[in-house]
Each structure stands twice: as C-alpha cells, then as structure tokens.
XYZ file of C-alpha atoms in Angstrom:
345
model
C -17.162 -24.042 -4.981
C -13.242 -23.530 -5.388
C -11.284 -22.939 -3.272
C -8.600 -21.647 -3.469
C -5.119 -23.330 -2.144
C -4.120 -20.226 -0.084
C 0.030 -20.501 1.793
C 2.289 -17.078 3.907
C 5.309 -16.615 3.649
C 6.549 -14.860 7.432
C 4.531 -15.567 10.098
C 4.599 -11.574 11.157
C 1.620 -9.211 12.370
C 0.559 -8.735 9.109
C 1.244 -13.331 8.880
C -1.105 -13.630 11.269
C 0.084 -11.260 14.522
C -2.771 -8.862 14.415
C -5.161 -11.680 14.831
C -3.658 -13.659 17.124
C -6.056 -12.449 20.455
C -8.521 -13.300 18.950
C -8.278 -16.644 16.161
C -11.468 -18.525 17.640
C -13.906 -15.651 17.397
C -12.524 -13.165 14.588
C -14.224 -12.241 11.675
C -13.867 -11.114 7.712
C -15.113 -7.874 8.384
C -12.167 -7.522 11.235
C -9.407 -9.786 9.716
C -5.559 -7.383 9.316
C -3.867 -10.495 9.215
C -3.150 -13.158 5.836
C -3.472 -16.151 8.095
C -7.302 -14.620 9.221
C -8.291 -13.183 5.731
C -7.606 -16.331 3.985
C -9.021 -18.304 6.878
C -12.393 -16.934 6.407
C -12.708 -16.010 3.421
C -14.918 -18.009 1.127
C -13.136 -18.195 -1.529
C -9.458 -19.864 -0.486
C -8.056 -22.269 2.245
C -5.585 -21.584 4.540
C -3.407 -24.190 3.514
C 0.734 -24.087 4.789
C 2.747 -21.283 6.023
C 6.719 -21.107 6.441
C 8.493 -19.012 9.087
C 12.107 -20.122 10.356
C 11.132 -19.364 14.048
C 10.038 -22.968 15.671
C 7.868 -20.720 18.359
C 5.687 -18.670 15.683
C 5.119 -21.560 13.217
C 3.376 -23.131 16.936
C 1.443 -20.398 16.751
C 0.351 -20.996 13.466
C -1.115 -24.964 13.814
C -2.977 -23.973 17.055
C -4.078 -20.501 15.808
C -5.372 -21.533 12.710
C -6.194 -25.838 12.573
C -2.833 -25.794 10.119
C -0.678 -28.314 10.258
C 1.033 -27.943 8.125
C 3.676 -25.376 8.393
C 7.345 -24.589 7.693
C 10.920 -23.586 7.886
C 11.997 -22.208 4.712
C 9.436 -21.077 1.537
C 11.355 -23.809 -0.747
C 10.587 -26.543 1.282
C 6.789 -25.646 1.861
C 6.075 -24.809 -2.372
C 7.328 -28.227 -2.788
C 5.197 -29.947 -0.459
C 1.872 -28.332 -1.193
C 2.404 -25.775 -4.843
C 0.143 -23.112 -3.270
C -2.400 -21.622 -5.858
C -1.467 -18.235 -3.637
C 1.607 -16.668 -1.533
C 0.843 -14.352 0.970
C 5.199 -12.608 1.003
C 4.425 -11.418 4.936
C 8.917 -12.151 4.984
C 11.070 -9.178 5.876
C 11.292 -6.855 3.135
C 15.155 -8.189 2.652
C 13.731 -11.710 2.019
C 10.653 -10.664 -0.497
C 13.111 -10.934 -3.593
C 14.227 -14.394 -2.949
C 10.703 -15.886 -2.490
C 9.887 -14.101 -5.874
C 12.223 -16.524 -7.055
C 11.637 -19.881 -5.159
C 8.029 -19.222 -6.274
C 9.057 -18.480 -10.019
C 11.311 -21.944 -9.605
C 8.085 -23.449 -8.596
C 6.346 -26.221 -11.341
C 3.566 -23.840 -11.532
C 3.840 -20.215 -9.872
C 1.480 -19.594 -7.299
C -0.185 -15.913 -7.784
C 2.040 -13.668 -5.809
C 0.900 -11.220 -3.417
C 3.076 -8.836 -2.113
C 3.545 -6.577 0.938
C 4.527 -3.185 0.332
C 6.955 -1.833 -0.348
C 7.454 -4.638 -2.914
C 11.635 -5.363 -2.476
C 14.637 -4.113 -0.527
C 15.600 -1.800 -2.859
C 15.143 -0.541 -6.425
C 17.534 -3.593 -7.693
C 15.990 -5.848 -6.702
C 12.325 -4.514 -7.586
C 13.568 -3.870 -11.434
C 15.028 -7.334 -11.371
C 12.474 -9.040 -9.326
C 9.262 -6.991 -11.977
C 11.279 -8.792 -15.173
C 11.529 -11.732 -14.136
C 7.452 -11.931 -13.019
C 6.530 -10.649 -16.401
C 8.578 -13.245 -18.546
C 7.002 -15.963 -16.708
C 3.667 -14.134 -17.652
C 3.244 -14.527 -13.822
C 0.086 -12.724 -11.693
C 2.041 -10.690 -9.000
C -0.025 -7.348 -7.083
C 1.827 -5.397 -4.439
C -0.650 -4.686 -1.119
C -0.885 -1.025 -0.680
C -4.350 -1.936 1.196
C -6.009 1.566 0.189
C -6.017 0.752 -3.313
C -9.092 -1.959 -2.824
C -10.964 0.557 -0.600
C -14.771 0.629 -2.457
C -14.586 4.472 -0.920
C -10.857 4.716 -1.838
C -11.654 4.307 -5.127
C -15.044 5.648 -5.656
C -13.520 9.664 -4.326
C -10.814 8.367 -6.995
C -13.862 7.171 -10.505
C -15.407 10.968 -9.880
C -11.744 12.776 -10.018
C -10.741 10.883 -12.490
C -14.207 11.838 -14.488
C -13.423 16.082 -14.063
C -16.100 16.250 -11.915
C -13.658 17.933 -8.993
C -12.148 19.527 -11.827
C -8.458 20.214 -12.416
C -5.501 18.521 -9.183
C -3.750 22.079 -7.644
C -2.285 20.312 -4.071
C -1.695 17.831 -1.742
C -0.381 17.386 1.582
C 0.076 14.213 2.912
C 0.922 12.504 6.376
C 3.243 9.856 8.007
C 4.825 8.587 10.605
C 7.379 5.114 10.841
C 9.544 5.962 8.075
C 9.538 6.664 4.179
C 9.789 3.194 3.211
C 7.423 1.841 6.346
C 4.343 4.039 6.219
C 5.075 7.024 4.040
C 5.258 4.104 0.850
C 2.203 4.401 1.418
C 1.386 8.042 0.990
C 3.711 7.881 -1.860
C 0.829 4.614 -3.482
C -2.432 7.271 -3.340
C -1.449 10.103 -4.360
C -0.339 8.258 -7.537
C -3.831 6.690 -7.426
C -5.406 9.866 -7.267
C -3.076 12.021 -9.489
C -0.396 9.881 -11.937
C 3.234 9.601 -11.020
C 4.743 11.992 -8.693
C 8.086 13.897 -10.644
C 11.628 13.951 -9.056
C 11.797 14.431 -5.427
C 12.280 17.628 -4.150
C 14.103 17.117 -0.132
C 12.802 20.326 2.397
C 14.281 18.678 5.982
C 15.575 14.771 6.633
C 15.549 14.636 11.081
C 16.388 10.873 9.548
C 16.802 9.546 7.011
C 13.410 7.705 7.096
C 11.175 10.458 8.110
C 11.532 13.272 5.296
C 9.919 15.997 4.699
C 9.746 16.028 0.396
C 7.847 18.272 -2.462
C 6.696 16.437 -6.600
C 4.947 17.472 -8.633
C 1.998 14.833 -9.751
C -0.878 15.634 -11.873
C -0.223 19.350 -11.962
C -0.406 19.669 -8.912
C 2.267 20.624 -5.483
C 2.206 17.666 -3.790
C 4.366 17.381 -0.404
C 4.961 15.086 2.536
C 5.318 15.237 5.975
C 6.702 12.983 8.578
C 5.102 12.806 11.508
C 6.775 12.132 15.377
C 6.286 7.831 15.556
C 6.227 8.336 19.294
C 3.817 10.534 19.885
C 0.974 8.624 17.149
C 0.673 6.944 14.421
C -0.463 8.354 10.686
C -1.508 8.112 7.147
C -3.556 10.211 5.691
C -3.658 12.264 2.360
C -5.821 15.815 1.236
C -6.044 17.166 -2.580
C -7.936 20.106 -2.961
C -9.105 20.023 -6.651
C -9.822 23.520 -8.380
C -14.000 22.298 -7.914
C -13.732 19.312 -4.871
C -11.155 18.843 -1.762
C -10.715 15.027 -0.570
C -9.444 13.734 2.310
C -7.747 10.205 3.107
C -7.657 10.122 7.162
C -6.112 7.669 9.481
C -8.641 5.382 9.927
C -9.794 5.013 5.840
C -12.684 7.469 5.868
C -12.872 9.147 2.920
C -13.989 13.346 2.652
C -15.366 14.388 -0.306
C -16.183 17.864 -0.263
C -17.683 20.154 -3.662
C -17.041 23.888 -4.580
C -20.778 25.577 -3.741
C -22.182 29.308 -4.485
C -21.438 30.348 -1.076
C -24.514 31.403 0.502
C -24.332 35.207 1.353
C -21.173 36.329 0.077
C -21.758 36.738 -3.227
C -19.358 35.780 -6.593
C -17.409 33.443 -4.174
C -17.623 29.834 -3.596
C -17.300 27.198 -0.207
C -16.207 23.282 0.179
C -19.456 21.092 1.440
C -19.457 17.992 1.715
C -20.979 15.842 -0.742
C -23.068 12.944 1.458
C -22.515 10.251 -0.010
C -19.340 10.353 1.496
C -20.529 11.250 4.980
C -20.373 8.224 6.734
C -17.824 6.356 8.335
C -15.095 3.935 6.342
C -16.683 1.223 4.186
C -17.697 -2.593 5.657
C -15.078 -5.079 5.322
C -11.253 -4.645 6.056
C -8.779 -3.608 3.116
C -7.784 -7.564 3.574
C -11.406 -8.955 2.506
C -10.771 -7.126 -0.210
C -8.404 -7.550 -1.917
C -9.201 -10.798 -1.334
C -12.216 -10.341 -3.295
C -10.777 -9.274 -6.202
C -8.733 -12.381 -6.573
C -10.959 -14.303 -6.286
C -12.593 -12.404 -9.209
C -9.811 -13.009 -11.215
C -8.222 -16.356 -10.927
C -11.687 -18.214 -11.127
C -10.729 -14.850 -14.813
C -13.699 -12.273 -14.048
C -12.231 -8.743 -14.626
C -11.956 -7.110 -11.726
C -10.535 -3.654 -10.498
C -7.257 -5.290 -8.982
C -4.190 -3.395 -6.483
C -1.982 -1.525 -7.571
C 0.829 -3.181 -9.632
C 4.505 -4.799 -9.863
C 4.812 -1.543 -12.103
C 3.452 0.939 -10.089
C 4.824 -0.578 -6.838
C 8.123 -0.300 -8.806
C 8.099 3.223 -9.013
C 7.183 4.641 -5.005
C 9.917 2.608 -4.224
C 12.412 4.087 -6.558
C 10.499 7.801 -5.896
C 11.594 6.685 -2.071
C 14.993 5.298 -2.917
C 15.684 9.048 -4.900
C 14.328 10.680 -1.698
C 16.839 8.997 0.367
C 19.676 9.605 -1.427
C 18.592 13.035 -1.435
C 18.857 12.895 1.830
C 22.225 11.190 2.688
C 23.695 13.212 0.134
C 22.338 16.680 1.977
C 23.309 14.916 4.778
C 27.005 14.218 3.409
C 28.125 18.407 2.849
C 27.153 18.620 6.714
C 24.479 22.032 8.280
C 23.141 24.521 5.928
C 23.125 27.725 7.229
C 20.135 27.977 9.555
C 19.066 30.686 6.829
C 15.104 29.230 5.777
C 15.354 27.557 2.574
C 12.171 28.547 0.716
C 11.634 25.068 -2.261
C 10.059 26.434 -5.392
C 7.785 24.165 -7.228
C 7.797 23.624 -11.402
C 6.368 22.233 -13.659
C 9.166 20.895 -14.914
C 9.197 18.155 -12.323
C 5.187 16.600 -12.931
C-alpha cells in the first residue's frame, strides 16, 4: 500500500499542540492536530516538520518519533520533497509558504489552515499562482469534512427541506479566528454570501453582521470569548430546519402536520440525525478524502481556495465597514433597524 510523505509547516496548536498530551495513546479518530493525524493515518507517513522555535522542533521529534525537523520551510522542501504539506504556521506567513511550495521541483499537495492568507490581496495572488501551477490545495474549514454536515447539506440541496428562509450563526474569538468558520458553513449550505451589513461592532473582530445568501436573510452574531468558545449555525427552511452545534453535531427537523391543531404544522426531529456527531474527527476525515484524491479517486473534497478567498473577502469587507463606522465616531443612541433586500443576495 502506497504511503504519502507528509510534512507540517508550523508546530503550534493545530500543527501538533492539541495532541501533545497523549501522543503514545492517541487514536486516529481522536486526532486534532496534523502531527497526530498524519502519524496515525494508514495512508500517510509523517516525514518532517519546520518551525523557527527550537523547543517546538524538539517536542515534535520526541513526541512523534521523527528525527527530521527544520527551521524554515525552504530547508524542509529542499531536504524532504513531501507529497503533502500542511500549512499550520501563522496566517501572515501562508502566502510565503505557498510561494516556497510552488518553487519546489514537484509542488506538494497543500492543506492551508483557515482563513487561507493574511489579506485578500495575498489570497488572490496565491490562488492565481496555484491555478497557474495546476497545484492542488484545500483550505481546512473543518466542518465540511464531517459526514453528517455533508449529509444535511445534500438533504437541503435536494429541496426536501424547502426554500431557505433565515439563518443565524454565533461565533466567539473574532471574525477571522472563528467567525470565518461560520461564514464558510453558511456558504456551504446556502451559496455565496452577499455584501455584509454591519449591525454592531464591539471591536475590529467582534462584529454582528447581516447579509443575504440563497434568498435567505442571514445573521452572524459575536459572543464573548471570555465566557466560552462557540460556533453554531441554525438554518431555517420553509419545510425544515438544520442546526450545526458547537461540537459538530447536526440536528435536522422536518415540517409535519400538527397532530391536534388543524391546518397548522410543527417541526419534528429527523431520526436519521438524532445521534451524536459521527465517529472520526474532522482531521481524520480530511485525510481520508485527500488520500483518495491523491490516488485519483473522485472525493467530496473540502473547501477549495476560490471558496476560501470569497470567505476572506466577505470578512475583510465587514472589517472595513467596522473601521469606517469607528472613524465616524459615536452614533446616535437611537436604535437602527437594518432592513435586508434581495438586491444583496
């Protein structure tokens, strides 16, 4: 069985840190880091990593029993020539890593952590370079890899749940840290989001927003990161409802005739979605798909760079609206009602 040589650029939390407490007893379905998932997946060999921090490199070699770690991605690519490279370094470094990877004799398959690049300008240049090089890349918006999310999306796309009506998503820890996950998820279900409208800005990253997508009004509401971490979306359709909870659990309701109110209807749970989140982490599911793609099989795939670029464009436009509002100074305390119209769809 062919194994693909995998490398990691950046040894922070997603690079290895989430799984450093128990590398010896870790199971693939529990893996939350690239190091853990590559180390345990039967189709990959964890070959090397790079990070400018020598302490993180030592931790990597000790925890994952890999003797090859490097200070820079250029050193790694010259020495190892991996089949796949996970870009898990700081977002502001992503564009430089993409350029280095494309300069390799055989560019590796790239997995880029969200939100793709540090700016829209960098992301557009990276997307163009990847397209010209015909290099394969995906951006890790993790919920797209979960089977239950995909199944609910297929159900919605089939028209079984009717027309999209409204969607509300909650996020904490900032628009570009966590909120972009919800922007991508809503895009996955409803299509490209229209222009953002600013409802309230608590800071540059904590924004309450409105937009249109798929004919539906959507709202993104920021929470307090000091209270808890939250990423949830609730989508209402004319004949049903889909909710993706914080832990990746998916719940679906169908509209049925009300048993004792003539002419009325109510939502009833779809038993096919009544269990906990499906087995296997998003990380392991992602590697299943990528291994299949590397073998030439057609797989569902995750978020492609063009889709991630649109998400980043939405977030950057929202941040620009917040900056413009802040520059105007305090507004009247009178409540402002934001009316959405189909023109923004």
